[in-house]
Amino acid sequence: MSKMSIASKEARETAYWIKLLDASGYLDGFKEKNVLLKEINNIVNILTRIVKTLNEDAN
């Protein structure tokens, strides 16, 4: 469970940095920007659900 929790935190941090790069205009020329943002959000959501399910099962 702890490794999934770490993975979730790392994914959220990655999402933060990608959003920061986007807000700064650094990703303006990147054609796949919207796909990248959607994918990292999907990964964060999946990992969050896994961690929540593991926590519920542990209790």
XYZ file of C-alpha atoms in Angstrom:
59
model
C 0.000 0.000 0.000
C 2.777 2.464 0.813
C 4.287 2.157 -2.669
C 0.927 2.989 -4.242
C 0.598 5.961 -1.927
C 4.045 7.177 -2.972
C 3.147 6.671 -6.638
C -0.013 8.729 -6.132
C 1.933 11.564 -4.518
C 4.540 11.495 -7.284
C 1.840 11.596 -9.959
C 0.200 14.589 -8.258
C 3.568 16.344 -8.119
C 4.143 15.607 -11.803
C 0.697 17.035 -12.598
C 1.581 20.162 -10.614
C 4.773 20.711 -12.582
C 3.096 20.071 -15.933
C 0.365 22.594 -15.061
C 3.030 25.079 -13.962
C 4.889 24.641 -17.254
C 1.621 25.133 -19.118
C 0.753 28.294 -17.147
C 4.203 29.732 -17.831
C 3.726 29.279 -21.585
C 6.576 26.796 -21.826
C 4.322 24.165 -23.412
C 2.694 26.527 -25.936
C 4.453 24.960 -28.924
C 3.886 21.407 -27.717
C 1.193 19.817 -29.890
C 0.400 17.026 -27.436
C -0.113 19.359 -24.448
C -3.813 18.591 -23.978
C -3.203 14.856 -24.265
C -0.411 15.111 -21.697
C -2.604 17.020 -19.235
C -5.481 14.574 -19.703
C -3.222 11.542 -19.263
C -1.591 12.778 -16.054
C -5.024 13.568 -14.620
C -6.197 10.058 -15.510
C -3.122 8.544 -13.850
C -3.666 10.635 -10.706
C -7.331 9.588 -10.566
C -6.529 5.903 -10.995
C -3.817 5.910 -8.342
C -6.012 7.871 -5.931
C -8.816 5.314 -6.333
C -6.381 2.451 -5.757
C -5.055 4.034 -2.554
C -8.584 4.754 -1.295
C -9.668 1.178 -2.013
C -6.602 -0.233 -0.260
C -7.293 1.979 2.760
C -10.933 0.845 2.894
C -9.926 -2.810 2.628
C -7.345 -2.402 5.408
C -10.002 -1.092 7.812
